[in-house]
Coordinates of C-alpha atoms in Angstrom, one line a residue:
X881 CA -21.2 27.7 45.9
X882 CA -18.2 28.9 43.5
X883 CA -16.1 26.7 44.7
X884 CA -18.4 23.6 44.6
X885 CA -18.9 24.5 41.2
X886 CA -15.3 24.7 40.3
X887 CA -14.7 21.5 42.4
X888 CA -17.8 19.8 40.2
X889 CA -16.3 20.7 37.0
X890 CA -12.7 19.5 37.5
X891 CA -14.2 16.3 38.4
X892 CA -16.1 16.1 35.2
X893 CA -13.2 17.0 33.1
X894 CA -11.6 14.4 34.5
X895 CA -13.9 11.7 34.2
X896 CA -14.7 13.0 30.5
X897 CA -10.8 12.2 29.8
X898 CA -11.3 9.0 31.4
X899 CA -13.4 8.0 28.6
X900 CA -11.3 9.4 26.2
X901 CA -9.9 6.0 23.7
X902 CA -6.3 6.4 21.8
X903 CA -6.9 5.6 18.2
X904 CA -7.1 2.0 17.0
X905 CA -4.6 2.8 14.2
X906 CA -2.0 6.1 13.6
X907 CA -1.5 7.6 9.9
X908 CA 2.4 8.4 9.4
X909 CA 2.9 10.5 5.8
X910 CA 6.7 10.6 5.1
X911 CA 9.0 10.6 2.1
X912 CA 12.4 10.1 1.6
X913 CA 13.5 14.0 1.4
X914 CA 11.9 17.0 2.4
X915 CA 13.3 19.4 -0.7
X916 CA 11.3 18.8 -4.1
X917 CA 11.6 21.0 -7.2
X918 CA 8.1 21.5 -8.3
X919 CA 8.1 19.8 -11.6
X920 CA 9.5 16.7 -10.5
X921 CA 7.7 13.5 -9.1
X922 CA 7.2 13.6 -5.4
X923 CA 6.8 10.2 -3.7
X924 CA 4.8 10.6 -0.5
X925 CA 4.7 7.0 1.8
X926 CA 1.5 6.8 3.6
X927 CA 1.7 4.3 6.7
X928 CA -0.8 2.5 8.5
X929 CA -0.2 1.2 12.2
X930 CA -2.2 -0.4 14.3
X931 CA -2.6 0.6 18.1
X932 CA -5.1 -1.8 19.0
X933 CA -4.7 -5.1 20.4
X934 CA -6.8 -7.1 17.7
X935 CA -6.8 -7.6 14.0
X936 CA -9.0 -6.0 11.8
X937 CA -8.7 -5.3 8.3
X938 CA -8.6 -1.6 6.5
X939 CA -9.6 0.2 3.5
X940 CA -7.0 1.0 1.1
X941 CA -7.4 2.9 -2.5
X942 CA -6.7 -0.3 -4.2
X943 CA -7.4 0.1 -8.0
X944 CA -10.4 2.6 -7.3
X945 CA -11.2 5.1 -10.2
X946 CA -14.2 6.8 -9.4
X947 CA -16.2 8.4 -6.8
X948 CA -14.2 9.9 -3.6
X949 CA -11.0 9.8 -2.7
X950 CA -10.2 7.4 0.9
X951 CA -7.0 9.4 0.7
X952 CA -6.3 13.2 0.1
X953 CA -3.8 16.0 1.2
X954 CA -4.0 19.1 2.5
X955 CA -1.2 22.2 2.2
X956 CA -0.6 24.4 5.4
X957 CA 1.6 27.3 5.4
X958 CA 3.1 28.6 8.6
X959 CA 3.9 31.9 10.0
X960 CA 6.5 33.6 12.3
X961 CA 4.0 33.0 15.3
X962 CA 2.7 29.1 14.0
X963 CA -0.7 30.4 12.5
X964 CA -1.3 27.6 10.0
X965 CA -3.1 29.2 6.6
X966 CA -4.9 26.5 4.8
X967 CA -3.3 27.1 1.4
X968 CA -4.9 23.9 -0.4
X969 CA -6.7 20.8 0.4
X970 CA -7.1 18.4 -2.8
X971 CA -11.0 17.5 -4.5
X972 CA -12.3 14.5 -2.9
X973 CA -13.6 13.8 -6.1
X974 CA -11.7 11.4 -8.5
X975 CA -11.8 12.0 -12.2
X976 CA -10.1 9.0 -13.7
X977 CA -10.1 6.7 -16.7
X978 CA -13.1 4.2 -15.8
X979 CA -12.8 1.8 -19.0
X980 CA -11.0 -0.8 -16.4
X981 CA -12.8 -1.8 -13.3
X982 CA -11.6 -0.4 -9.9
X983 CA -11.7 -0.9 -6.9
X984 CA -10.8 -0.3 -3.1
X985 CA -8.8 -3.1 -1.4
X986 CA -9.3 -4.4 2.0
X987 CA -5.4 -5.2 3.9
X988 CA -5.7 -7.2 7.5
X989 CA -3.5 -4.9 10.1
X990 CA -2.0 -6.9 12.7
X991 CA -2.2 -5.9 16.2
X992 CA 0.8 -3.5 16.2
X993 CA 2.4 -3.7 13.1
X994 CA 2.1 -2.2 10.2
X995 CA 1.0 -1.4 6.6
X996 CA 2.3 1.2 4.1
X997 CA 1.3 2.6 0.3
X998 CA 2.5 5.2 -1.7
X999 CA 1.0 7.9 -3.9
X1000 CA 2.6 10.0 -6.4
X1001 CA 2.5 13.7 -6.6
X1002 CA 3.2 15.0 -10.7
X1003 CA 3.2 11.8 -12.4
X1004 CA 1.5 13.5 -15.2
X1005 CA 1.4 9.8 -17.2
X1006 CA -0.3 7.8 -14.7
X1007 CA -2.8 10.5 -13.4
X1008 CA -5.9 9.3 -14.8
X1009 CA -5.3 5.5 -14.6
X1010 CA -3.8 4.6 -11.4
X1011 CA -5.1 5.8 -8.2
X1012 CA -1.6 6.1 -6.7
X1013 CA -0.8 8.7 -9.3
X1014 CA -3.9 10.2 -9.0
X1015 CA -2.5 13.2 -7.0
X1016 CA -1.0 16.8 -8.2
X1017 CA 1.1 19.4 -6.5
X1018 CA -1.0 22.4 -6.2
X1019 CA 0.5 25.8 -7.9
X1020 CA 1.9 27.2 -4.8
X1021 CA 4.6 29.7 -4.5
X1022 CA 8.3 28.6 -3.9
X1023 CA 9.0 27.6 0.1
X1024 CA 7.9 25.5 3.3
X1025 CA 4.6 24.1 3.6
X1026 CA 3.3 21.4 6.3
X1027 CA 1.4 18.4 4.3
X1028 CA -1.0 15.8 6.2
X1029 CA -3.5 13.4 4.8
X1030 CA -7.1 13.3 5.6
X1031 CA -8.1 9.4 5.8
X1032 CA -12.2 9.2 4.6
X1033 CA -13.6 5.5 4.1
X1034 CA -16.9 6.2 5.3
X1035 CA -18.3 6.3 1.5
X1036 CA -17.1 2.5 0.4
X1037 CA -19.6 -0.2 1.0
X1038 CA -17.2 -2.1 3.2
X1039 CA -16.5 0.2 5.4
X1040 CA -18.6 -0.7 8.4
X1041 CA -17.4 -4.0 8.0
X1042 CA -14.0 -2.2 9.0
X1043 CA -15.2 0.5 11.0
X1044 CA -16.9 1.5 13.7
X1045 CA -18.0 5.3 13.8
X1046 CA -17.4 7.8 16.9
X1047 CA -19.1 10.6 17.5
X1048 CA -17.7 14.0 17.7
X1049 CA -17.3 13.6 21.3
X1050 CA -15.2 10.2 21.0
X1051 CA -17.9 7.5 22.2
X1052 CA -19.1 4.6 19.8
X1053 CA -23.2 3.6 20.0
X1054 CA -21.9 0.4 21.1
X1055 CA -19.5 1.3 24.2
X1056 CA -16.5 -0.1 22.3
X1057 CA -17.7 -3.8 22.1
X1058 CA -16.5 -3.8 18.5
X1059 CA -13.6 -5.7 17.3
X1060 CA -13.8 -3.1 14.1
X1061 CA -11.4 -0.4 14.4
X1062 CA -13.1 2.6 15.7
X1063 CA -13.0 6.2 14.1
X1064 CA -14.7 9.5 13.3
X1065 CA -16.0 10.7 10.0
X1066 CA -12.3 11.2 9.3
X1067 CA -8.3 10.7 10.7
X1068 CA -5.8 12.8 10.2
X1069 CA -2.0 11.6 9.5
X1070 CA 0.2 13.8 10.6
X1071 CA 2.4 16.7 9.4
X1072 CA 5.0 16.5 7.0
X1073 CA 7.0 19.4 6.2
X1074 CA 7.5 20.0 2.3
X1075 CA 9.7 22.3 0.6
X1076 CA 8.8 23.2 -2.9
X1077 CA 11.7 24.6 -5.0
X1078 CA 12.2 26.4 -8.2
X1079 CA 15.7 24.9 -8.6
X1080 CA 17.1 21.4 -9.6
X1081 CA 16.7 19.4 -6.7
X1082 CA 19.7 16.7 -7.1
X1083 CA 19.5 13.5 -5.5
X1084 CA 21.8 11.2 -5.8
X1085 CA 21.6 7.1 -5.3
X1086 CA 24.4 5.5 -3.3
X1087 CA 25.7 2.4 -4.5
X1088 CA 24.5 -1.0 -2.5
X1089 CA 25.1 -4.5 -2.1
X1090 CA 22.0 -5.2 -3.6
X1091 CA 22.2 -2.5 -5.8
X1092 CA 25.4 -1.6 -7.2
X1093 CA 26.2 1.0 -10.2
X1094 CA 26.5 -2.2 -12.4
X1095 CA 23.1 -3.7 -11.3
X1096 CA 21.6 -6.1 -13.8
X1097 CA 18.1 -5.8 -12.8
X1098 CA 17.9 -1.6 -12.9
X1099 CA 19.5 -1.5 -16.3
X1100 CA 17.0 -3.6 -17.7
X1101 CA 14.6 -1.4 -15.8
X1102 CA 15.6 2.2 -17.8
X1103 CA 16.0 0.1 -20.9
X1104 CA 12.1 -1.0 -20.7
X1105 CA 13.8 -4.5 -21.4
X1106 CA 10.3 -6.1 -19.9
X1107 CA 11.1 -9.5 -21.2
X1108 CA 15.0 -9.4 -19.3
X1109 CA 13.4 -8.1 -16.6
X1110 CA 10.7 -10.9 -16.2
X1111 CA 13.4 -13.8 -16.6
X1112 CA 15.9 -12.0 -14.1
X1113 CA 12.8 -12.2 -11.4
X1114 CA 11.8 -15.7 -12.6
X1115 CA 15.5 -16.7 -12.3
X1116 CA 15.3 -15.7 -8.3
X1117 CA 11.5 -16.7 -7.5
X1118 CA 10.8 -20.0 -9.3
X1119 CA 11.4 -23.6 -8.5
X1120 CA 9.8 -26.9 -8.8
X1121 CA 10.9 -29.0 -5.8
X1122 CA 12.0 -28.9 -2.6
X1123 CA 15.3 -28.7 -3.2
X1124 CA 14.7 -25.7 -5.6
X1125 CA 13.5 -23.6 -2.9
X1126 CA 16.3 -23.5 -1.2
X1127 CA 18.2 -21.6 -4.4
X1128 CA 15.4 -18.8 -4.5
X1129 CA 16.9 -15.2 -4.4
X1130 CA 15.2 -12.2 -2.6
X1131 CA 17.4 -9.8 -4.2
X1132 CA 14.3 -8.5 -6.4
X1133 CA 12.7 -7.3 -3.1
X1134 CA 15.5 -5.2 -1.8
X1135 CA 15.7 -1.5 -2.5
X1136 CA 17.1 -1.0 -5.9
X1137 CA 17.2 3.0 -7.6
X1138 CA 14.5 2.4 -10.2
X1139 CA 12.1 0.5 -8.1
X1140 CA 9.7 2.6 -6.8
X1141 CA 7.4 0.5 -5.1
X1142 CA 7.0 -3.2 -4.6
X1143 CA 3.3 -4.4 -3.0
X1144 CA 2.8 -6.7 -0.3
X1145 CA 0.9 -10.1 -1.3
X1146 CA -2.2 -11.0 -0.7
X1147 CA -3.2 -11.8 3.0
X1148 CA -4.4 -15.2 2.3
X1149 CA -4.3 -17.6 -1.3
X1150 CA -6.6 -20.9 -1.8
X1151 CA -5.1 -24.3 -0.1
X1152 CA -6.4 -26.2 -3.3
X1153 CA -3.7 -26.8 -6.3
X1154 CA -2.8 -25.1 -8.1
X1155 CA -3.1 -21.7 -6.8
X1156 CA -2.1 -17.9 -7.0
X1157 CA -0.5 -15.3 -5.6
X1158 CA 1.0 -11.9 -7.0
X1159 CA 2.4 -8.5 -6.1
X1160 CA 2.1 -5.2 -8.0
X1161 CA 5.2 -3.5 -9.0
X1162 CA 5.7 0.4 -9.8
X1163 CA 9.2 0.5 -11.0
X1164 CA 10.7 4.2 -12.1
X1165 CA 12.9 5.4 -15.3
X1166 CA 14.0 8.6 -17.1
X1167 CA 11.1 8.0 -19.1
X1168 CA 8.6 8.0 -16.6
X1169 CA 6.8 5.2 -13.7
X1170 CA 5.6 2.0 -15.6
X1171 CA 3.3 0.0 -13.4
X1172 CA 3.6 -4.1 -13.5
X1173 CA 2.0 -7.3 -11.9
X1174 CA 3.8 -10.4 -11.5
X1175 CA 1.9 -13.3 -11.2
X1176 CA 2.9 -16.9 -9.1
X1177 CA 1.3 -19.7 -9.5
X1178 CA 2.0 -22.5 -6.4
X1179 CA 1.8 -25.7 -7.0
X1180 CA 1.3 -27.9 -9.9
X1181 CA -1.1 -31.0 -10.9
X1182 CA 0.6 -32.9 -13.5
X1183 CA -2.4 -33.9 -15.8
X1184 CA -0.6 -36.8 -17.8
X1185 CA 0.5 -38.4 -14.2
X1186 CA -2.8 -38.0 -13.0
X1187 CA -4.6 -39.5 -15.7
X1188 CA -2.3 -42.4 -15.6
X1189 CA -2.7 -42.8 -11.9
X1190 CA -6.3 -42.9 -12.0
X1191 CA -6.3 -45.7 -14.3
X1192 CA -4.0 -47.8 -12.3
X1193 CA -6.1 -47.5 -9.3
X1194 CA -9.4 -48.3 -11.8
X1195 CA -7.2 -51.5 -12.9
X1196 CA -5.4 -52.6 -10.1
X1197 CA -6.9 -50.9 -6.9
X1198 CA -3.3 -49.3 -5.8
X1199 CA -1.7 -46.0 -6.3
X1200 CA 0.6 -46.2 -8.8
X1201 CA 4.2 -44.9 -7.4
X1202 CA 4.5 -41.6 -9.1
X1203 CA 3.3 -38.2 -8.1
X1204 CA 1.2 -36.5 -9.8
X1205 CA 1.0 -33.5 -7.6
X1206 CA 4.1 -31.0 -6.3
X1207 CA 3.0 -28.8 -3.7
X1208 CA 6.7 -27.2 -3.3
X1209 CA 6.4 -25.6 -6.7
X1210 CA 6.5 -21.8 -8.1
X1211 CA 6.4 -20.5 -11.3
X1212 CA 6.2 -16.6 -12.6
X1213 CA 3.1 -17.3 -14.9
X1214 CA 2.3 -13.5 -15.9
X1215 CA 4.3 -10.2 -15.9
X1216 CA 2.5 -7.5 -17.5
X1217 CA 1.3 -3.6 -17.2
X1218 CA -1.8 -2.8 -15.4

């Protein structure tokens, strides 16, 4: 009978992990260097892959200024013998400037690829009006600690348009006949080992091709030369033909030392002219992070043209042989703080 037992049990276990699922998507925290002094900003890049074999679209902290936290961190210290001491885990609860509205933004996640966002640990500035700055290193002694992010959606109204919930034991209501991306009550990323410091942390950034000491677009960066910098990115990104869009410049997009973060675009813009599209900019100076959206507009209907096209046709019944349309057009429209 001890044996059957034993026998019966092992054959359980086994056809428990069975029905055991990977994840539909993996959390990666990183940064660019593991050694911070504590009084600088600390840039921690939160990535979102997909495992699954299926699109779907996740929750991201977007613009949102109140309620709970989708993101926040949690501080580990580690012993001799790998005991991890909980040393602090940040308030869910968010306690920023409301007068703007905010709100969480949904990003499509293609079947194995992947998505990533950055917040800001000390950027004393942006704290209370931008959720990526909405984040503070805890007052911990000097030394090693192991970071990871909790991931909690559950509370946003979309979310079980995104999600599908498991229960502590890893099984859906619906025996994984969701296309949603399934998940408990909250993911983990995983660890990331921090080291704070009580000395001048230098860091250093080596030259590029797209960014050399000399580089046009930085120095008008840490002058806060807003209007330089809008026609240096106009210069690269606009056109108004076909022709033109073979002179466009992505040098903008590249890594450069006082860019901090550039946004991907939107997943999908309106096929009717003229439309939109935009990214959000965080660029970074001695002074501090100054956050930026550059606006696009695609497309152009020339109104005089069209006017005068519309009366041909009502006099004559033809088109008259202009356009009075360019779909292969792009013009920077707005650049301005948000």
């Amino acid at each position: 009978m001890k044996y059957f037992s034993i026998f019966f049990l092992t054959l359980l276990s086994i056809s428990t992990l069975a029905d055991l699922r990977p994840y539909d998507f993996d959390i990666l925290i990183s940064s660019d260097r593991n050694r911070y002094n504590r009084n600088e900003v600390i840039q921690l890049n939160i990535t979102f892959t997909s495992m699954a074999r299926h699109t779907n679209g996740i929750l991201l902290p977007g613009t949102k200024n109140k309620g709970k936290r989708l993101l926040y961190l949690a501080y580990y210290s580690v012993d001799g013998n790998d005991f991890y001491t909980n040393m602090h885990t940040e308030n869910r609860v968010i306690t920023m400037d409301t007068s703007n509205f905010g709100q969480v933004h949904w990003k499509n996640l293609y079947a194995g690829k992947s998505v990533t966002i950055p917040i800001f640990l000390n950027d004393t500035i942006n704290y209370r009006t931008n959720n990526a700055a909405h984040h503070k290193l805890p007052n911990l002694p000097a030394g090693k600690y192991q970071v990871f992010a909790w991931y909690a959606p559950w509370e946003e109204p979309m979310a079980e348009q995104a999600f599908a919930k498991l229960n502590p034991f890893g099984r859906p209501h619906d025996d994984f006949t969701s296309k949603r991306f399934y998940m408990q009550e909250n993911q983990q990323s995983n660890y990331f080992l921090l080291t704070i410091s009580d000395d001048l942390v230098k860091h250093e950034w080596s030259p590029t091709r797209d960014c050399p000491l000399n580089c046009h677009f930085c120095e008008a960066i840490e002058k806060s030369d807003w209007n330089s910098l809008e026609r240096l990115i106009l210069k690269q990104t606009d056109y108004n033909n076909k022709l033109g869009m073979n002179f466009t410049d992505t040098n903008w997009l590249q890594p450069h030392r006082n860019i901090a973060w550039i946004y991907e675009g939107p997943d999908a813009i309106l096929a009717s002219l003229p439309t939109y599209t935009y990214r959000s900019i965080i660029f970074k100076t001695q002074a501090g992070y100054f956050y930026y959206a550059a606006t696009w507009q695609l497309g152009i209907i020339y109104t005089g043209r069209s006017r005068i096209q519309q009366l041909f046709r009502w006099a004559t019944r033809l088109n008259a042989p202009i356009r009075s349309s360019e779909v292969d057009y792009k013009e920077l429209v707005k650049f301005a703080p948000y």
